[in-house]
Coordinates of C-alpha atoms in Angstrom, one line a residue:
Chain H
X1 CA 0.2 10.4 -19.1
X2 CA 2.1 7.1 -19.3
X3 CA 2.3 6.0 -23.0
X4 CA 2.4 2.4 -22.0
X5 CA -1.1 2.8 -20.5
X6 CA -2.5 3.3 -23.9
X7 CA -1.5 -0.2 -24.9
X8 CA -2.3 -1.9 -21.7
X9 CA -5.7 -3.4 -21.3
X10 CA -7.6 -2.4 -18.3
X11 CA -7.6 -5.1 -15.6
X12 CA -10.8 -7.1 -15.9
X13 CA -10.8 -9.1 -12.6
X14 CA -12.1 -6.3 -10.4
X15 CA -15.0 -5.9 -12.8
X16 CA -15.7 -9.7 -12.7
X17 CA -15.6 -9.5 -9.0
X18 CA -18.1 -6.6 -8.7
X19 CA -20.5 -8.1 -11.3
X20 CA -20.5 -11.3 -9.3
X21 CA -21.2 -9.6 -6.0
X22 CA -24.2 -7.6 -7.4
X23 CA -25.6 -10.6 -9.3
X24 CA -25.2 -13.1 -6.4
X25 CA -26.7 -10.7 -3.8
X26 CA -29.7 -10.6 -6.1
X27 CA -29.9 -14.3 -7.0
X28 CA -29.5 -15.5 -3.2
X29 CA -32.5 -13.4 -2.3
X30 CA -34.5 -14.6 -5.3
X31 CA -33.9 -18.3 -4.6
X32 CA -34.5 -18.0 -1.0
X33 CA -37.7 -16.2 -1.6
X34 CA -39.1 -18.5 -4.1
X35 CA -38.6 -21.5 -1.7
X36 CA -40.3 -19.5 1.0
X37 CA -43.2 -18.7 -1.2
X38 CA -43.4 -22.4 -2.4
X39 CA -43.4 -23.5 1.3
X40 CA -46.0 -21.0 2.4
X41 CA -48.2 -22.0 -0.6
X42 CA -47.9 -25.6 0.3
X43 CA -48.8 -25.1 4.1
X44 CA -51.5 -22.7 3.5
X45 CA -53.0 -25.1 0.9
X46 CA -52.8 -27.9 3.4
X47 CA -54.6 -26.0 6.1
X48 CA -57.5 -25.0 3.7
X49 CA -57.6 -28.4 2.2
X50 CA -58.6 -29.8 5.6
X51 CA -61.8 -27.9 5.4
X52 CA -62.5 -27.0 1.8
X53 CA -61.8 -28.8 -1.3
X54 CA -59.5 -26.6 -3.3
X55 CA -56.9 -27.3 -6.0
X56 CA -53.2 -26.1 -6.0
X57 CA -53.7 -23.4 -8.5
X58 CA -56.6 -21.9 -6.4
X59 CA -54.2 -20.7 -3.7
X60 CA -51.8 -18.1 -4.9
X61 CA -49.1 -16.6 -2.6
X62 CA -47.3 -13.4 -3.8
X63 CA -44.6 -11.3 -2.2
X64 CA -44.3 -7.7 -3.3
X65 CA -41.4 -5.6 -2.2
X66 CA -41.4 -1.9 -2.3
X67 CA -38.8 0.5 -1.0
X68 CA -40.1 0.6 2.6
X69 CA -42.6 -2.3 2.9
X70 CA -43.1 -5.8 1.7
X71 CA -46.5 -7.2 1.3
X72 CA -47.6 -10.8 1.3
X73 CA -50.7 -11.4 -0.7
X74 CA -52.6 -14.6 -0.2
X75 CA -55.2 -15.2 -2.8
X76 CA -57.7 -18.1 -2.1
X77 CA -60.2 -18.8 -4.8
X78 CA -63.2 -20.3 -3.0
X79 CA -65.3 -23.0 -4.7
X80 CA -69.0 -23.2 -4.5
X81 CA -69.6 -23.4 -0.8
X82 CA -72.3 -26.0 -0.9
X83 CA -69.8 -28.9 -0.7
X84 CA -68.5 -27.3 2.4
X85 CA -71.8 -27.9 4.2
X86 CA -71.9 -31.4 2.9
X87 CA -68.5 -32.0 4.1
X88 CA -69.4 -31.2 7.7
X89 CA -71.8 -34.1 8.0
Chain U
X1 CA -16.2 -44.1 10.5
X2 CA -16.6 -43.8 6.7
X3 CA -16.8 -40.4 5.2
X4 CA -19.1 -39.8 2.0
X5 CA -17.8 -36.9 0.1
X6 CA -19.4 -35.4 -3.0
X7 CA -17.4 -33.5 -5.6
X8 CA -19.7 -31.1 -7.2
X9 CA -19.7 -27.7 -9.0
X10 CA -22.9 -27.1 -10.9
X11 CA -21.0 -26.0 -14.0
X12 CA -19.3 -28.6 -16.3
X13 CA -15.8 -28.8 -17.3
X14 CA -14.3 -27.3 -14.3
X15 CA -12.4 -30.4 -13.1
X16 CA -14.8 -32.5 -11.0
X17 CA -13.8 -35.8 -12.5
X18 CA -10.0 -35.0 -12.5
X19 CA -10.3 -33.9 -8.9
X20 CA -12.3 -37.0 -7.9
X21 CA -9.7 -39.2 -9.3
X22 CA -6.8 -37.2 -8.0
X23 CA -8.2 -36.7 -4.5
X24 CA -9.4 -40.4 -4.4
X25 CA -5.8 -41.6 -5.4
X26 CA -4.0 -39.2 -3.0
X27 CA -6.1 -40.5 -0.1
X28 CA -5.4 -44.1 -1.2
X29 CA -1.7 -43.4 -1.6
X30 CA -1.8 -42.1 2.1
X31 CA -3.2 -45.5 3.1
X32 CA -6.9 -44.8 3.2
X33 CA -9.3 -47.3 1.8
X34 CA -11.0 -45.3 -0.9
X35 CA -13.9 -45.8 -3.5
X36 CA -14.7 -43.4 -6.3
X37 CA -18.2 -43.4 -7.5
X38 CA -19.3 -42.1 -10.9
X39 CA -22.7 -40.6 -10.8
X40 CA -22.8 -39.2 -14.3
X41 CA -25.2 -41.7 -15.7
X42 CA -25.1 -41.6 -19.5
X43 CA -21.9 -39.6 -19.7
X44 CA -19.6 -41.6 -17.5
X45 CA -15.8 -40.5 -17.7
X46 CA -14.3 -41.5 -14.4
X47 CA -13.5 -44.8 -15.6
X48 CA -11.5 -43.2 -18.5
X49 CA -9.7 -40.9 -16.3
X50 CA -8.8 -43.7 -14.0
X51 CA -7.7 -46.0 -16.9
X52 CA -10.3 -48.6 -16.2
X53 CA -12.5 -48.1 -19.2
X54 CA -11.9 -51.6 -20.5
X55 CA -12.6 -53.3 -17.1
X56 CA -16.1 -52.2 -16.7
X57 CA -18.6 -55.1 -16.5
X58 CA -21.3 -54.1 -14.1
X59 CA -22.1 -50.5 -12.9
X60 CA -23.9 -48.4 -10.4
X61 CA -27.4 -48.8 -12.0
X62 CA -26.9 -52.6 -12.1
X63 CA -26.2 -52.5 -8.4
X64 CA -29.0 -50.0 -7.6
X65 CA -31.5 -52.2 -9.4
X66 CA -30.3 -55.4 -7.9
X67 CA -29.0 -56.9 -11.2
X68 CA -25.4 -57.2 -9.8
X69 CA -23.7 -57.4 -6.4
X70 CA -21.7 -54.5 -5.3
X71 CA -18.5 -56.7 -5.3
X72 CA -19.1 -57.6 -9.0
X73 CA -19.4 -53.9 -10.0
X74 CA -16.3 -52.7 -8.0
X75 CA -13.2 -52.3 -10.0
X76 CA -9.9 -52.4 -8.0
X77 CA -7.2 -50.2 -9.2
X78 CA -4.3 -52.0 -10.7
X79 CA -1.8 -49.6 -9.3
X80 CA -3.0 -49.0 -5.8
X81 CA -4.8 -51.8 -4.3
X82 CA -6.8 -49.9 -1.7
X83 CA -8.5 -47.7 -4.4
X84 CA -11.6 -48.9 -6.2
X85 CA -14.0 -47.5 -8.7
X86 CA -17.8 -47.9 -9.2
X87 CA -18.5 -46.9 -12.6
X88 CA -21.7 -45.2 -13.9
X89 CA -23.8 -46.8 -16.7
X90 CA -23.1 -45.4 -20.1
X91 CA -26.3 -46.9 -21.8
X92 CA -29.1 -46.3 -19.3
X93 CA -30.7 -43.0 -18.5
X94 CA -30.5 -41.2 -15.3
X95 CA -34.1 -42.0 -14.3
X96 CA -32.8 -45.6 -13.6
X97 CA -31.2 -44.2 -10.4
X98 CA -33.8 -44.3 -7.6
X99 CA -33.3 -42.6 -4.3
X100 CA -33.9 -45.7 -2.3
X101 CA -31.4 -47.7 -4.5
X102 CA -28.7 -45.0 -4.1
X103 CA -29.2 -44.9 -0.4
X104 CA -28.8 -48.6 -0.1
X105 CA -25.7 -48.8 -2.2
X106 CA -24.1 -45.7 -0.3
X107 CA -24.8 -47.6 2.9
X108 CA -23.0 -50.8 1.7
X109 CA -20.1 -48.8 0.5
X110 CA -19.8 -47.0 3.9
X111 CA -19.2 -50.4 5.4
X112 CA -16.3 -51.3 3.1
X113 CA -14.4 -48.1 2.7
X114 CA -13.0 -45.3 4.7
X115 CA -13.9 -42.8 2.0
X116 CA -16.7 -42.9 -0.6
X117 CA -16.1 -40.1 -3.1
X118 CA -19.1 -39.4 -5.4
X119 CA -18.3 -37.6 -8.7
X120 CA -21.4 -35.5 -9.4
X121 CA -22.7 -34.8 -12.9
X122 CA -22.8 -31.2 -14.0
X123 CA -26.2 -29.3 -13.6
X124 CA -28.7 -29.1 -10.8
X125 CA -31.0 -31.9 -11.9
X126 CA -31.8 -35.3 -10.4
X127 CA -28.3 -36.8 -10.9
X128 CA -26.5 -34.0 -9.2
X129 CA -29.0 -34.1 -6.4
X130 CA -28.7 -37.8 -5.9
X131 CA -24.8 -37.6 -5.8
X132 CA -24.9 -35.1 -3.0
X133 CA -28.0 -36.4 -1.1
X134 CA -26.2 -38.7 1.3
X135 CA -22.8 -36.8 1.5
X136 CA -21.2 -35.9 4.8
X137 CA -19.0 -33.3 3.3
X138 CA -18.8 -31.6 0.0
X139 CA -15.9 -30.3 -2.3
X140 CA -17.1 -27.6 -4.5
X141 CA -14.9 -27.4 -7.5
X142 CA -14.6 -23.9 -8.9
X143 CA -12.6 -22.1 -11.7
X144 CA -11.7 -18.5 -11.1
X145 CA -14.3 -17.3 -13.7
X146 CA -17.5 -15.6 -13.4
X147 CA -20.0 -18.4 -14.7
X148 CA -18.1 -21.1 -12.6
X149 CA -18.4 -18.9 -9.4
X150 CA -22.1 -18.2 -10.0
X151 CA -22.9 -21.9 -10.4
X152 CA -20.9 -22.9 -7.4
X153 CA -23.0 -20.4 -5.3
X154 CA -26.1 -22.0 -6.5
X155 CA -24.7 -25.6 -5.7
X156 CA -23.7 -24.4 -2.2
X157 CA -27.4 -23.3 -1.7
X158 CA -28.5 -26.9 -2.6
X159 CA -26.0 -28.6 -0.4
X160 CA -27.5 -26.5 2.4
X161 CA -31.1 -27.4 1.6
X162 CA -31.5 -30.6 -0.5
X163 CA -29.2 -33.1 1.4
X164 CA -30.1 -35.5 4.1
X165 CA -27.8 -33.6 6.4
X166 CA -29.5 -30.3 5.7
X167 CA -33.0 -31.8 6.1
X168 CA -32.0 -33.1 9.6
X169 CA -30.9 -29.7 10.5
X170 CA -27.2 -30.6 10.5
X171 CA -24.5 -28.5 8.9
X172 CA -23.1 -29.7 5.7
X173 CA -19.3 -29.4 5.7
X174 CA -18.3 -27.6 2.5
X175 CA -14.8 -27.0 1.0
X176 CA -13.7 -24.9 -1.9
X177 CA -11.2 -26.4 -4.4
X178 CA -10.0 -23.7 -6.8
X179 CA -8.9 -25.3 -10.0
X180 CA -7.1 -24.1 -13.2
X181 CA -5.6 -21.3 -11.1
X182 CA -3.0 -19.2 -12.9
X183 CA -1.2 -17.2 -10.2
X184 CA 0.6 -15.0 -12.8
X185 CA -2.7 -13.8 -14.3
X186 CA -4.3 -13.4 -10.9
X187 CA -1.4 -11.3 -9.8
X188 CA -1.9 -9.1 -13.0
X189 CA -5.6 -8.6 -12.2
X190 CA -6.6 -10.6 -15.2
X191 CA -8.2 -13.4 -13.3
X192 CA -10.2 -13.5 -10.0
X193 CA -8.0 -14.0 -7.1
X194 CA -8.3 -16.7 -4.4
X195 CA -9.5 -14.0 -1.9
X196 CA -12.1 -12.7 -4.3
X197 CA -13.6 -16.2 -4.8
X198 CA -13.4 -17.0 -1.1
X199 CA -15.0 -13.7 -0.2
X200 CA -17.9 -14.3 -2.6
X201 CA -18.7 -17.9 -1.7
X202 CA -17.7 -17.7 1.9
X203 CA -16.7 -21.5 2.4
X204 CA -13.3 -22.6 3.6
X205 CA -10.6 -23.3 1.1
X206 CA -9.4 -26.8 0.5
X207 CA -6.7 -26.2 -2.1
X208 CA -5.7 -24.4 -5.1
X209 CA -4.8 -26.5 -8.1
X210 CA -2.6 -24.5 -10.6
X211 CA -3.3 -24.8 -14.3
X212 CA -0.8 -27.3 -15.7
X213 CA -0.1 -29.5 -18.7
X214 CA 0.3 -32.4 -16.3
X215 CA -3.4 -32.6 -15.7
X216 CA -4.2 -33.2 -19.5
X217 CA -1.1 -35.6 -19.7
X218 CA -2.5 -37.7 -16.9
X219 CA -6.0 -38.0 -18.3
X220 CA -4.5 -38.9 -21.8
X221 CA -2.8 -41.7 -20.0
X222 CA -5.6 -42.8 -17.8
X223 CA -4.0 -42.2 -14.5
X224 CA -4.9 -39.7 -11.7
X225 CA -2.3 -37.0 -11.8
X226 CA -1.1 -37.9 -8.2
X227 CA -0.1 -41.2 -9.5
X228 CA 1.2 -40.3 -12.9
X229 CA 3.4 -37.4 -12.0
X230 CA 3.4 -37.2 -8.1
X231 CA 5.9 -34.4 -7.9
X232 CA 4.3 -32.1 -10.3
X233 CA 2.6 -28.9 -9.1
X234 CA -1.1 -30.0 -9.5
X235 CA -0.3 -33.4 -7.8
X236 CA 1.4 -31.7 -4.8
X237 CA -1.6 -29.5 -4.5
X238 CA -3.9 -32.5 -4.6
X239 CA -1.9 -34.4 -2.0
X240 CA -2.0 -31.3 0.3
X241 CA -5.9 -31.1 -0.3
X242 CA -6.2 -34.6 0.6
X243 CA -4.4 -34.2 3.9
X244 CA -6.7 -31.3 4.7
X245 CA -9.7 -33.6 4.1
X246 CA -8.4 -35.9 6.7
X247 CA -8.3 -32.9 9.1
X248 CA -4.6 -32.1 9.0
X249 CA -3.5 -28.6 9.1
X250 CA -1.5 -27.8 6.0
X251 CA -0.6 -24.4 5.0
X252 CA -2.2 -23.4 1.7
X253 CA 0.3 -22.5 -1.1
X254 CA 0.0 -22.5 -4.8
X255 CA 2.6 -25.1 -5.9
X256 CA 4.5 -24.2 -8.9
X257 CA 6.8 -26.2 -11.2
X258 CA 10.0 -26.4 -9.1
X259 CA 13.0 -24.3 -9.7
X260 CA 11.9 -21.3 -11.7
X261 CA 11.7 -17.7 -10.7
X262 CA 8.0 -17.8 -10.8
X263 CA 7.9 -20.3 -8.0
X264 CA 9.7 -17.9 -5.9
X265 CA 7.5 -15.2 -6.7
X266 CA 4.2 -17.0 -6.5
X267 CA 4.8 -20.1 -4.4
X268 CA 4.0 -18.1 -1.5
X269 CA 1.3 -18.3 1.2
X270 CA -2.1 -17.0 -0.2
X271 CA -4.7 -17.8 2.5

């Protein structure tokens, strides 16, 4: 073993590079995803709002990712339906 | 046709203002008609780096709000006549910048100048978004260091989604300016290499500005480094970057202080 190696610090740049690659692969997905979800929530809300009076927090959009499949869960909390009948006329 | 360029980074302290001043001056020294615009409302510094801090009367906010005409707020550089500065306000808060006002001012600047260079504030808030909003192209200033690269990646995402160009489905032209680069440390694997940063961010390289005492010296004196010491290594790197902005093909090298062994070792082609 080279004695000098004992005193030389391990190069840190390759570690920085690897950490960044892992982190950014994750973050790019996350930002893209949250924007997609925000857009979906906005558009679904707009469609529903045409017919039913709902508030923003009554429409929830969630994306779950397992190893093989991803599921998109859309949860719409319906208000009392009587205003719906009223709105039709 | 005027070009609107935003100099941005996400992270603070990486060299946005220094680079705005140096690129603006380098373009002006090459004969272009240039204005540099400070968008850092409340923390203006471009006036100081340009040596015009005692000449500020009106600012960007005054023009945005219609309290002053553009010509009253523009400060013409004393050393190069085709270089102007539009300072930010130091006393107002950033909410005084309205999207409509900024759009109007940028439109007026486009008619007067060949280059409108917007110095973005750090962060990803309103000020940074307004600075990039009307840009035709972006210079992303990055240090070869993990937090700077991460923030640049975030800013690149915003350039591709939150600008007028992006919203119109057009491609935003983005360039990487690697600053505070130390070729010796990169060669010893102590600092991210140019190739590493390019591979991670995957935008084309505009230039590599070596770490140099000349940059601090220039800001101490209130002069862009390309004016203060035009033959220094960082100034030569900025001159080359400015020519690339104009579309010229210039081979990318890391300029070193002339004459030393180091320049022979590291003044070579890198990308």
